[in-house]
C-alpha atoms as one frame of an Amber mdcrd trajectory, in Angstrom:
protein
 274.712 -38.836  63.021 274.986 -42.084  64.882 274.821 -41.592  68.610 274.324
 -43.533  71.812 272.636 -41.781  74.729 270.652 -42.676  77.799 268.051 -40.157
  78.896 266.537 -40.426  82.368 263.472 -38.313  83.064 262.013 -37.840  86.549
 259.048 -35.788  87.688 257.564 -35.666  91.175 253.835 -36.301  91.492 252.405
 -34.280  94.388 249.288 -35.380  96.253 247.353 -32.558  94.593 248.313 -33.689
  91.076 246.777 -36.257  88.773 249.455 -38.790  87.822 248.145 -39.124  84.253
 248.468 -35.368  83.698 252.099 -35.414  84.842 252.701 -38.408  82.545 251.117
 -36.445  79.690 253.461 -33.524  80.417 256.467 -35.852  80.120 255.198 -37.506
  76.927 254.336 -34.154  75.322 258.011 -33.165  75.169 259.536 -36.665  75.244
 257.168 -38.810  73.149 259.692 -41.671  73.024 259.562 -42.069  76.816 257.014
 -44.143  78.709 256.710 -42.873  82.296 256.309 -45.371  85.133 255.053 -44.402
  88.598 257.613 -45.061  91.358 257.434 -43.795  94.948 255.661 -40.477  94.359
 257.347 -39.710  91.064 257.282 -40.650  87.433 260.429 -42.097  85.922 261.049
 -42.661  82.230 263.940 -43.577  79.988 264.642 -42.791  76.363 267.517 -43.227
  73.965 266.867 -40.295  71.652 266.207 -36.562  71.917 265.139 -36.115  68.289
 261.506 -35.231  69.058 262.653 -32.920  71.863 265.073 -31.266  69.427 262.171
 -30.761  67.008 260.285 -28.863  69.720 263.353 -26.674  70.300 263.442 -25.913
  66.559 259.682 -25.229  66.406 259.823 -22.856  69.378 262.995 -21.256  67.999
 264.800 -21.598  71.338 267.939 -23.370  70.137 270.250 -20.713  71.616 268.582
 -20.918  75.017 268.653 -24.718  75.016 272.270 -24.794  73.912 273.263 -22.377
  76.688 271.432 -24.462  79.328 272.946 -27.721  78.054 276.495 -26.346  77.966
 276.200 -24.711  81.402 275.103 -28.028  82.891 277.464 -30.330  81.030 280.212
 -32.662  82.189 282.383 -35.143  80.317 279.613 -37.738  80.735 276.574 -35.717
  79.676 274.314 -32.866  80.711 271.288 -32.198  82.910 268.390 -29.763  82.746
 264.960 -29.188  84.256 261.675 -28.189  82.638 258.514 -26.596  83.994 255.773
 -29.218  84.267 252.874 -26.909  83.415 254.516 -25.731  80.193 255.388 -29.315
  79.246 251.746 -30.289  79.748 250.964 -27.785  76.975 253.739 -29.262  74.795
 255.993 -26.261  75.376 259.618 -26.388  76.500 260.275 -23.917  79.317 263.576
 -24.425  81.119 263.355 -24.202  84.898 265.829 -21.704  86.316 266.000 -19.981
  89.668 263.680 -20.983  92.475 262.231 -24.498  92.192 258.567 -24.696  91.260
 256.169 -25.571  94.072 255.059 -28.740  92.267 258.566 -29.657  91.198 260.048
 -29.833  87.744 260.731 -32.462  85.144 264.393 -33.313  85.697 266.315 -34.711
  82.747 269.711 -36.390  82.853 271.404 -37.159  79.525 274.385 -39.514  79.496
 276.265 -39.513  76.208 278.359 -42.526  75.220 278.888 -41.598  71.578 279.890
 -39.096  70.187 281.321 -36.657  72.765 278.972 -34.443  74.781 279.604 -31.240
  72.832 278.991 -32.940  69.470 275.691 -34.337  70.771 274.664 -30.894  72.028
 275.492 -29.562  68.541 273.169 -32.233  67.155 270.232 -31.474  69.472 270.632
 -27.686  69.644 272.960 -26.455  66.887 274.610 -23.054  66.919 272.535 -20.407
  65.185 272.949 -17.195  63.254 269.902 -14.959  63.581 267.894 -17.919  64.819
 268.786 -20.288  61.976 271.063 -23.298  62.529 274.520 -22.515  61.127 275.702
 -26.034  60.367 273.034 -28.453  61.565 274.099 -32.042  62.152 270.463 -33.012
  61.549 267.630 -31.514  59.621 264.552 -30.420  61.514 262.069 -33.290  61.552
 264.649 -36.037  60.955 264.236 -38.657  63.596 266.350 -41.660  64.390 264.491
 -44.770  65.452 266.584 -46.456  68.166 264.780 -49.717  67.363 265.957 -49.616
  63.742 268.438 -52.399  62.961 270.733 -49.938  61.153 270.851 -47.668  64.210
């Protein structure tokens, strides 16, 4: 699938935290992003969620991810938050309910092409008994946004 997305990732860095550890948490689940420190937070941008989608497949949490994405979607994209500590371990754990004391990793996905629902299908396809029903991508396939054919 050819797609065009902008992913903005923000994570607060509290005085009690080591900035490099928060950056590692971001890179563990978004390896295509390079966090930059700005005013007490790390900010990163990416143009793919393929590696993140792979983590969702590995952890077998496609249904959960899909539900979170759809609940937080608009015509322009979708937003979600992740627990920093879990991300530091390379695990996706969606933040729901009360905000974490140290803050979460907030992710904003703006989809230009295709439509939002089709992109959600690509990242977190519908499943039947935990297996993708009609995946738009195979697990492990990654698109390189720097590729000339992209």
